[in-house]
Amino acid sequence: MSHTTLRLARKAAAATVITVAAFGLTACQGGGTDASSSTASTQATQSPSPEAKTARNSADDAPKGTPAKSGTKCTDQINYAGDTRSNAEINTIGENTGHCPTPEKSDKPKGTPAKSGTKCTDQINYAGDTRSNAEINSIGENTGHCPTPEKSDKPKGTPKKPGTSCTDQINYAGDTRSNAEINTIGENTGYCPPVQ
């Protein structure tokens, strides 16, 4: 190391020592009870760090709702009866966020008012509706309104033979529906419904 470089390094070190000493003297003036420096120090330690603010904001931005079960649609996991959103929209939210959204209830239920003591599936013809009778009846019990039938493009069941009732064509032993209901479904849709 050259003498010039060594001399410059010593001067820099001395300047640092002087600066630190001067700062210490300033801080200690007034018996070390300087209210302004104490307040500033307290405020500095109490204000949240940027990391803490980010963590708090992340908690606010966390998805809301029930965690979605792997391989299960939100509409198969939670009862969304009365929710104004479509099943596709609800399930997309679940897929994108990993959380099934909280059901949104509309002020006015859609559908036909449910008759007291009568299942919706006994009150309205749901032939061709893709939902199960249990789901349809649950909607009626929960909302007090039987949902509007949803028709699929292709009816389920066996094509009905002309001039033959469905109950003569298929064995419905054990099916909870009446023969009249089963045969009406066949007449209306042209398909004998699957045995339940």
C-alpha positions in Angstrom: 0.0 0.0 0.0 1.5 3.4 -0.9 2.0 6.1 1.6 -0.6 8.3 0.0 -3.2 5.6 0.1 -2.4 4.8 3.7 -2.6 8.5 4.7 -6.0 8.8 3.0 -7.3 5.7 4.8 -6.2 7.1 8.1 -7.9 10.5 7.4 -11.2 8.7 6.5 -11.1 6.6 9.7 -10.4 9.7 11.8 -13.3 11.6 10.1 -15.6 8.7 10.9 -14.6 8.6 14.6 -15.2 12.4 14.8 -18.6 12.1 13.2 -19.7 9.3 15.5 -18.5 11.2 18.6 -20.2 14.4 17.5 -23.5 12.4 16.9 -23.2 10.9 20.4 -22.7 14.2 22.0 -25.7 15.7 20.3 -27.9 12.8 21.3 -26.7 13.0 24.9 -27.3 16.7 25.4 -30.1 17.6 27.8 -29.2 14.6 30.1 -30.3 12.1 27.5 -34.0 12.9 27.9 -34.5 14.8 24.7 -38.3 14.4 24.2 -38.1 14.9 20.4 -35.5 12.2 19.9 -37.3 9.9 22.2 -40.6 10.4 20.4 -39.0 9.9 17.0 -37.4 6.8 18.3 -40.7 5.4 19.6 -42.5 6.2 16.4 -39.8 4.5 14.4 -40.1 1.3 16.4 -44.0 1.4 16.4 -44.6 2.0 12.7 -45.1 -1.3 10.8 -42.4 -2.4 8.4 -43.2 -2.7 4.7 -43.1 -6.5 5.2 -45.7 -6.3 7.9 -48.0 -4.1 5.8 -47.6 -6.5 2.9 -48.4 -9.5 5.1 -51.6 -7.6 6.4 -52.7 -6.8 2.8 -52.1 -10.4 1.8 -54.4 -11.6 4.5 -57.1 -9.2 3.3 -56.6 -10.5 -0.3 -56.9 -14.2 0.7 -59.6 -16.1 -1.1 -62.9 -16.1 0.8 -65.2 -19.2 1.0 -64.8 -22.9 1.6 -61.7 -24.6 0.4 -62.6 -26.6 -2.7 -62.3 -30.4 -2.5 -60.0 -31.9 -5.1 -61.9 -33.3 -8.0 -65.3 -32.1 -6.7 -67.2 -29.2 -8.3 -68.3 -26.5 -5.9 -71.9 -27.0 -6.9 -71.6 -30.7 -5.8 -69.9 -29.7 -2.6 -72.2 -26.8 -1.4 -75.9 -26.0 -1.9 -76.1 -23.0 -4.1 -79.9 -23.0 -4.3 -81.2 -19.5 -4.9 -77.7 -18.2 -6.0 -78.2 -15.9 -9.0 -74.9 -17.1 -10.6 -74.8 -20.0 -13.0 -73.2 -23.3 -11.9 -70.5 -22.8 -14.5 -69.6 -19.4 -13.0 -69.5 -20.8 -9.4 -67.4 -23.8 -10.4 -65.0 -21.6 -12.4 -64.4 -19.4 -9.3 -63.7 -22.6 -7.3 -61.2 -23.8 -9.9 -59.4 -20.5 -10.2 -59.1 -19.6 -6.5 -59.2 -23.0 -4.8 -62.1 -21.9 -2.7 -65.8 -22.3 -3.3 -67.5 -18.9 -3.1 -70.0 -18.2 -0.4 -73.5 -18.8 -1.7 -75.3 -15.5 -2.7 -79.0 -15.6 -2.0 -81.3 -13.4 -4.1 -84.0 -11.4 -2.3 -86.7 -13.1 -4.3 -86.5 -16.9 -4.8 -87.0 -18.1 -8.4 -89.5 -20.9 -9.3 -92.9 -22.0 -8.2 -93.9 -21.7 -4.5 -93.6 -25.2 -2.9 -96.8 -26.7 -1.6 -96.6 -27.5 2.1 -95.9 -31.2 2.6 -95.4 -31.9 -1.1 -92.1 -32.6 -2.7 -91.2 -30.4 -5.7 -90.8 -33.6 -7.8 -94.4 -34.6 -7.0 -95.6 -31.1 -7.7 -93.8 -30.3 -11.0 -92.7 -32.6 -13.9 -88.9 -32.5 -13.9 -88.5 -35.1 -16.8 -85.3 -34.4 -18.6 -83.9 -32.3 -15.8 -80.2 -33.2 -15.2 -80.4 -32.7 -11.4 -81.3 -35.6 -9.1 -84.7 -35.6 -7.3 -82.9 -35.2 -4.0 -81.2 -32.0 -5.2 -84.4 -30.6 -6.7 -86.4 -31.3 -3.5 -83.6 -29.9 -1.3 -83.8 -26.6 -3.2 -87.6 -26.6 -2.6 -87.2 -27.2 1.1 -84.4 -24.6 1.6 -86.0 -21.8 -0.5 -89.7 -22.6 -0.3 -89.8 -22.5 -4.1 -89.5 -25.4 -6.5 -86.8 -24.6 -9.0 -87.7 -24.1 -12.7 -87.0 -27.3 -14.6 -83.8 -27.4 -16.5 -84.0 -29.3 -19.7 -81.0 -31.0 -21.1 -80.5 -31.3 -24.9 -80.7 -35.0 -24.8 -83.2 -36.8 -22.6 -81.9 -39.5 -20.3 -83.3 -43.0 -20.4 -84.4 -45.6 -23.0 -86.3 -44.5 -26.1 -90.0 -45.3 -25.6 -91.6 -47.9 -27.9 -94.7 -46.5 -29.7 -97.9 -47.7 -28.2 -96.2 -49.3 -25.1 -96.1 -47.7 -21.7 -92.7 -47.4 -20.0 -93.8 -49.6 -17.1 -94.6 -52.4 -19.6 -91.3 -51.8 -21.4 -88.9 -51.6 -18.4 -89.0 -53.2 -14.9 -89.4 -50.4 -12.4 -89.7 -52.6 -9.3 -88.3 -50.7 -6.4 -88.7 -47.3 -8.1 -90.3 -44.8 -5.6 -92.3 -43.0 -8.4 -95.8 -44.0 -9.3 -96.4 -45.9 -12.6 -98.5 -42.8 -13.7 -95.5 -40.5 -13.2 -93.1 -42.8 -15.0 -95.4 -43.3 -17.9 -96.1 -39.5 -18.1 -92.4 -38.9 -18.3 -92.2 -41.4 -21.2 -95.1 -39.7 -23.0 -93.7 -36.2 -22.6 -90.1 -36.9 -23.5 -90.3 -40.0 -25.7 -87.8 -41.6 -23.3 -88.5 -44.0 -20.4 -86.7 -42.6 -17.5 -83.8 -44.5 -15.8 -84.9 -46.7 -12.8 -84.4 -44.9 -9.5 
